[in-house]
XYZ file of C-alpha atoms in Angstrom:
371
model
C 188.521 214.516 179.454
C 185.142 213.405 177.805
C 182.411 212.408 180.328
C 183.825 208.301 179.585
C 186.933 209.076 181.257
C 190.234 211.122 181.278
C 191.956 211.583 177.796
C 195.278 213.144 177.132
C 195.232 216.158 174.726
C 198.239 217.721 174.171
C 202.077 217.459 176.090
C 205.633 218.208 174.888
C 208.413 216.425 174.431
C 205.832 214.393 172.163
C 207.538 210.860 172.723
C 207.353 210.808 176.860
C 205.536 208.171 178.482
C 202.766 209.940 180.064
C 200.162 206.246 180.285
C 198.249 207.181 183.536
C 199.016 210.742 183.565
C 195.320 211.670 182.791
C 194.136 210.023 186.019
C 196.816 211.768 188.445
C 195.840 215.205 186.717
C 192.207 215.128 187.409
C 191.664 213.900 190.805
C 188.566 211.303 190.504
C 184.908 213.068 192.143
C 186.853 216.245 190.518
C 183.901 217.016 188.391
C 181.946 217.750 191.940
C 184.569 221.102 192.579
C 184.647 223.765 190.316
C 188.894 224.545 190.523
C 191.687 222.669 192.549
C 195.610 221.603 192.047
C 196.690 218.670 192.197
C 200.709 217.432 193.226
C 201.296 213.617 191.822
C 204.433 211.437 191.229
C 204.657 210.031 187.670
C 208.002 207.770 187.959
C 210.858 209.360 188.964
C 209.043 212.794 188.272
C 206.795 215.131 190.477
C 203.971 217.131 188.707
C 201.357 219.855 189.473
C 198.352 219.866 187.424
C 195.681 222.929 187.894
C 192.068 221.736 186.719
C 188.850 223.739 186.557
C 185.279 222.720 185.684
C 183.074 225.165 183.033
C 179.681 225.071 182.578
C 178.439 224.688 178.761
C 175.512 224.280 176.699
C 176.962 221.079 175.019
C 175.075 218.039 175.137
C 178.125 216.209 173.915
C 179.929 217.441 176.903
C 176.931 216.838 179.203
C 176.941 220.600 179.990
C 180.309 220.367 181.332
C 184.125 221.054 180.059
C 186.726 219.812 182.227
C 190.547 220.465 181.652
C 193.655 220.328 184.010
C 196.943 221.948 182.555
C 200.271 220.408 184.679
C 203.981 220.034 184.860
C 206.607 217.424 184.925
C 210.102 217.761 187.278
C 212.174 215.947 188.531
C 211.783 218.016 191.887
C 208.663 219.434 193.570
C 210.173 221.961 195.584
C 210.068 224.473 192.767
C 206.636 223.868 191.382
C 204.440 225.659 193.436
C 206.241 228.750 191.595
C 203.964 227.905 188.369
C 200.748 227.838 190.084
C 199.616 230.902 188.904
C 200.425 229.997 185.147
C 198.915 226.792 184.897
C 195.608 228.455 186.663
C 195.539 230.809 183.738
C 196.396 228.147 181.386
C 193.436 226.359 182.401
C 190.917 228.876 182.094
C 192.298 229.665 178.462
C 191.923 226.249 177.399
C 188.135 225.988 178.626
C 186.908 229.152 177.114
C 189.521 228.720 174.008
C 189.897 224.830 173.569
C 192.987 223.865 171.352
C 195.225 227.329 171.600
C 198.619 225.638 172.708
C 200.755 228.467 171.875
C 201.586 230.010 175.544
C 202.196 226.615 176.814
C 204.403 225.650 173.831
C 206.490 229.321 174.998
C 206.475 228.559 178.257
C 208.135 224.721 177.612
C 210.773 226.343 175.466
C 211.601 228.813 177.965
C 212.315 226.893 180.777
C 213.484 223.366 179.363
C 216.944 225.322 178.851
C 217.636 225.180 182.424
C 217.134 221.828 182.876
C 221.219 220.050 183.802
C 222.038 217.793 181.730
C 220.479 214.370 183.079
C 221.113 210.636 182.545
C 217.706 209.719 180.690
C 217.897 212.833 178.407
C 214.379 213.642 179.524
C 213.096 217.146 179.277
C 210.024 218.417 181.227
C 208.575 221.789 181.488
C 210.004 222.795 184.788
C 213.111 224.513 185.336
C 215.025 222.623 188.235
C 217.358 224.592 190.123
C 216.906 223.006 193.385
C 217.934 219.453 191.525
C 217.797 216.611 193.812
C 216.686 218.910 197.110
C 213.815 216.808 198.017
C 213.156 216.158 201.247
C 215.771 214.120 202.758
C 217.669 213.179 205.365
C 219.899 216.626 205.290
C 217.304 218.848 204.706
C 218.002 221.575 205.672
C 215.083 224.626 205.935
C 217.003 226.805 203.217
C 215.399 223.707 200.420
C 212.358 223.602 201.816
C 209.035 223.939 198.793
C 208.033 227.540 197.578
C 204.412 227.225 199.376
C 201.697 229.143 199.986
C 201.925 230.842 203.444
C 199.694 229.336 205.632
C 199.921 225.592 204.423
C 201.186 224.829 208.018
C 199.163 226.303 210.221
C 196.474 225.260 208.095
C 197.885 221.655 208.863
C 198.250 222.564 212.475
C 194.702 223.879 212.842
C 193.034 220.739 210.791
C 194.755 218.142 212.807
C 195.635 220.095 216.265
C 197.247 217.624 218.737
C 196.843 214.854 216.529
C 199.967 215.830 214.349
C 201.559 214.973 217.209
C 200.758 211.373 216.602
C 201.542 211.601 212.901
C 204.522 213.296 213.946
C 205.620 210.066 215.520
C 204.294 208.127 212.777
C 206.647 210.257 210.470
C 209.718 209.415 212.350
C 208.824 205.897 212.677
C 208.935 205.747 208.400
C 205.366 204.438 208.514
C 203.217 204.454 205.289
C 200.337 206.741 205.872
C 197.630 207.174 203.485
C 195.150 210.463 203.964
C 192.060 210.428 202.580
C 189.508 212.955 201.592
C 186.835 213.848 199.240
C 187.922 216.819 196.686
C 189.342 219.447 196.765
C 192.596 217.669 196.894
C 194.803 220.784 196.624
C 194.700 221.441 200.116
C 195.236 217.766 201.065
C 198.694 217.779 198.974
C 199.494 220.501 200.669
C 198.822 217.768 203.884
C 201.002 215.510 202.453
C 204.180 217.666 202.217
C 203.670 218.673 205.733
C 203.493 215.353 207.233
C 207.490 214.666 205.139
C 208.590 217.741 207.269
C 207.641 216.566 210.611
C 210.610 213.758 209.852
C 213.648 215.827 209.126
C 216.346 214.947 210.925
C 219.901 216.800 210.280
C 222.332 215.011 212.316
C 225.059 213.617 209.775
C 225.051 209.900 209.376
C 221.554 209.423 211.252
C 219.014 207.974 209.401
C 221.010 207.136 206.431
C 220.058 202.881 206.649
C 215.761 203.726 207.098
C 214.244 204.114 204.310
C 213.648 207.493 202.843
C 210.652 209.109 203.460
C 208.712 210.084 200.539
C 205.686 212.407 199.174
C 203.646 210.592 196.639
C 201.128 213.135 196.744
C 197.925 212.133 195.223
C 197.554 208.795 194.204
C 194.430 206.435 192.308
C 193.667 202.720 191.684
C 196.367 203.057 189.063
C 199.006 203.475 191.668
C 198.082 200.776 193.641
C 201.134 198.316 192.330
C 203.603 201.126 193.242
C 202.988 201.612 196.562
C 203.207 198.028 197.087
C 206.512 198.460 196.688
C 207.362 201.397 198.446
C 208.757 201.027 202.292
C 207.934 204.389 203.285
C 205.573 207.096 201.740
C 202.959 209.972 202.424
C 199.936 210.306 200.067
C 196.443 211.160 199.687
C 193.742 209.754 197.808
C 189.830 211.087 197.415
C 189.640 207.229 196.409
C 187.364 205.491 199.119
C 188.239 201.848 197.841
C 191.788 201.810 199.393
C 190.220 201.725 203.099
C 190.183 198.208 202.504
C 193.378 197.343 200.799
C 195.246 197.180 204.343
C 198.298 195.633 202.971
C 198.825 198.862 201.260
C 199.058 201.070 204.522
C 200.160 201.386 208.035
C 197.975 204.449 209.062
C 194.895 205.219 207.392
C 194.440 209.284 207.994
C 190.342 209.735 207.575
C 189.640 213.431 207.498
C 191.029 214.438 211.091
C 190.858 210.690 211.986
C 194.271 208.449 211.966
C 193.846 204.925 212.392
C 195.798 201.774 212.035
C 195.195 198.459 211.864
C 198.670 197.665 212.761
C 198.160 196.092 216.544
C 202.274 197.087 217.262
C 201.055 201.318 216.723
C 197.718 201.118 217.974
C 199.243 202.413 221.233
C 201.162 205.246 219.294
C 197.643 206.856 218.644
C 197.513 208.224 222.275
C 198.763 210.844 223.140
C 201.528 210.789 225.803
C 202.018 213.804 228.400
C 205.525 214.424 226.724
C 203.134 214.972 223.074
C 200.780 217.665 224.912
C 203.077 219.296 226.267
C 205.601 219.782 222.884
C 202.156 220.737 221.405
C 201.748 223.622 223.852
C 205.362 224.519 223.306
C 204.675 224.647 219.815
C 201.033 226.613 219.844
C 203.269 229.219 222.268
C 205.739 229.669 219.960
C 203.168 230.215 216.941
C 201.502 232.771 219.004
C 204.889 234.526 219.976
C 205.531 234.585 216.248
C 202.007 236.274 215.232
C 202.330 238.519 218.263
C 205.718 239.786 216.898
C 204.499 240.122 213.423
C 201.962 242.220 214.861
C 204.117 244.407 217.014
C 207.110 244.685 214.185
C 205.448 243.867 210.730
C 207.975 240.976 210.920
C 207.363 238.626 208.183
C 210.873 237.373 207.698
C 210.638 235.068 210.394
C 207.789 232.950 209.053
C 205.367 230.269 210.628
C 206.701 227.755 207.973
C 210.189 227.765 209.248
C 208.652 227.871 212.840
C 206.905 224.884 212.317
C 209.534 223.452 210.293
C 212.663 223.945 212.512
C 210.302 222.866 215.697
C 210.039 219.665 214.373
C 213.802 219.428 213.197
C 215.184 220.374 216.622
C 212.571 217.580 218.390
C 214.187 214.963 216.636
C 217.750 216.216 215.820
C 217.392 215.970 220.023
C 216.317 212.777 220.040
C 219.242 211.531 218.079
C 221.798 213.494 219.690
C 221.139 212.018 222.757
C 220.705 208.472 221.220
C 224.167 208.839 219.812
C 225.619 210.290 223.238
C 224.209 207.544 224.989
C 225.189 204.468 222.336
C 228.940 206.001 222.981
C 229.085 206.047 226.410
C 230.657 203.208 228.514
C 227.263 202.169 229.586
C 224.913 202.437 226.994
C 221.863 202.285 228.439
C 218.922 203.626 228.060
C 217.590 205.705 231.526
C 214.422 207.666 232.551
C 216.660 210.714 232.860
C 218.106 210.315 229.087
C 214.726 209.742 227.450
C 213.504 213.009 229.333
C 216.595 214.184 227.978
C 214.941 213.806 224.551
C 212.696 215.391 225.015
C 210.098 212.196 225.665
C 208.081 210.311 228.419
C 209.747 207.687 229.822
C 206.391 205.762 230.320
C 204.222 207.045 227.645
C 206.789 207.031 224.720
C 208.452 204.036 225.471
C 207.263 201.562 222.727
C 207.532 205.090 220.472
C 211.115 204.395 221.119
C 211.529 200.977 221.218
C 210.585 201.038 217.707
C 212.614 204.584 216.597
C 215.801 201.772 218.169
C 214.745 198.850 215.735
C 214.083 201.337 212.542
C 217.307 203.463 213.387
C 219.563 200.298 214.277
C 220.365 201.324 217.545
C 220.703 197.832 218.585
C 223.754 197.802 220.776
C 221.694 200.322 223.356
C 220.156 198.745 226.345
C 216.515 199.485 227.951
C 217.083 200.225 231.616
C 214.487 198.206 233.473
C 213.246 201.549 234.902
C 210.979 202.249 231.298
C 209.718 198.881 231.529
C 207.238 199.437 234.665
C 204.818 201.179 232.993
């Protein structure tokens, strides 16, 4: 990219429709850091593009060279594996501008183990977890090859807040983070918001719509999320604050906000949150103490974090489904503290998980009304 904008260099296969791709590689206010990654979707593709920033004594380049080097798939769960290449790709093309040959290698190495696929597409990413994105049967054995430490990186940026999000999450909202680059790290936000909604009950959540990572996104994007029903994404893109028909929750930093009246009441916290937060910050600190004591690094804080979540709402829908097949299906204090929620605080939380998850043959036993 020249300092009038982002330009595409150099991709293989020659013929794919990259338009746009130039602006999801190189986050915009990119030229303020001096390395990040970036994850993006480019149609029905993920990518990861590593960028770095070099000082030179160019005045054509107004004393600075700025490259990203990234990856098509068709799944992200596997990219995070290349991170290392592309960073070292990168740095090659700043300080030797034009040398293609190790990227050319790498593209002919791995497009072999692509399967066969419908649109005969071929992108440099090997794809042996096809079609394991996050979905509704997740299960922890598919989860994304990620640094260790994303989540409790996630955990100690938000604190009890994620249990808001987490709700949010459940609820298929569309949340939007923002934040000003680095935008690695914010990704890395993005993905761990998606698993806060896995639920592995079979059959549940098959009729909401599926909740997906856009990763970062630009002004470019802005007629695809219009379309989408339920997404996570990030932008370091200020101008979307005020396109509110885009969004449900607008994540600023550590702030969430909505401008949604129906969840402004799902941004406080209700005693059942605080305490599943405590639960969780116990069982993080069990973990670490362990680790500690055994040098046990098996059991890691990602699956922690990720099965905590999983069992909170594979709860919730167990006892949903109990109820809904019982001979009175109706909806007591006792089964929502069954689920692991506050009958008072949580109760529009659940009125809406009933609407989303078309639970609408269960009653609401006047009890959660009197709040």
């Amino acid at each position: 990219p020249g300092g009038d904008g982002n330009m595409l260099e150099w991709c293989l296969p020659r013929d794919m429709d990259l338009e746009g791709v130039e602006f999801k590689a190189i986050a915009s206010g990119s030229h303020r850091v001096t390395t990040d990654f970036i994850y993006f979707r480019k149609g029905c593709y993920f990518g990861l593009a590593c960028f770095a920033n070099m000082a030179v004594e160019s005045a054509v380049e107004r004393g600075a060279r700025m490259k990203s080097v990234g990856i098509l798939s068709p799944s992200y769960t596997l990219l995070y594996r290349y991170m290392s290449f592309l960073e070292h790709q990168v740095r090659l093309q700043l300080q030797s501008p034009g040398h293609y040959s190790p990227l050319e290698a790498f593209y002919e190495d791995k497009r072999a183990l692509l399967p066969p696929s419908g649109e005969g597409v071929v992108t440099a990413c090997p794809a042996t977890a096809w079609g394991a994105t996050l979905n509704h049967s997740m299960h922890p054995e598919m989860k994304i090859t990620h640094p260790a430490g994303c989540m409790s990186q996630f955990i100690r940026f938000f604190g009890e807040q994620i249990m808001v999000l987490w709700k949010l999450a459940l609820l298929r909202r569309r949340i939007l983070i923002f934040s000003p680059p680095p935008v690695g790290v914010v990704c890395y936000r993005v993905y761990c918001c998606c698993c806060l909604a896995n639920i592995s009950i079979p059959g549940v959540g098959v009729a909401v719509p599926e909740f997906r990572p856009f990763f970062y996104v630009n002004v470019a994007d802005i007629s695809a999320l219009e379309n989408e029903l339920a997404y996570v994404a990030c932008t370091t893109e200020k101008i979307f604050e005020e396109k509110k028909d885009l969004y449900d929750v607008y994540v600023d930093n550590q702030n969430v906000k909505t401008c949604r009246e129906g969840l402004k009441p799902l941004l406080r916290l209700s005693a059942a949150d605080r305490d599943k937060y405590r639960k969780l910050t116990e069982q993080r600190q069990m973990l670490l103490y362990s680790q500690e004591e055994n040098g046990d690094c098996v059991s890691s804080e990602e699956d922690l974090f990720i099965l905590f979540f999983l069992e909170q709402n594979n709860r919730i829908f167990q006892t949903l489904s109990e109820v809904a097949g019982s001979p009175d299906p109706t909806l007591t204090q006792e089964s929502v503290r069954a689920m692991g929620l506050d009958p008072h605080g949580d109760r529009l939380f659940l009125l809406h998980l009933l609407e989303i998850y078309g639970y609408d043959t269960l009653l609401v036993s006047d009890q959660l009304c009197c709040s």
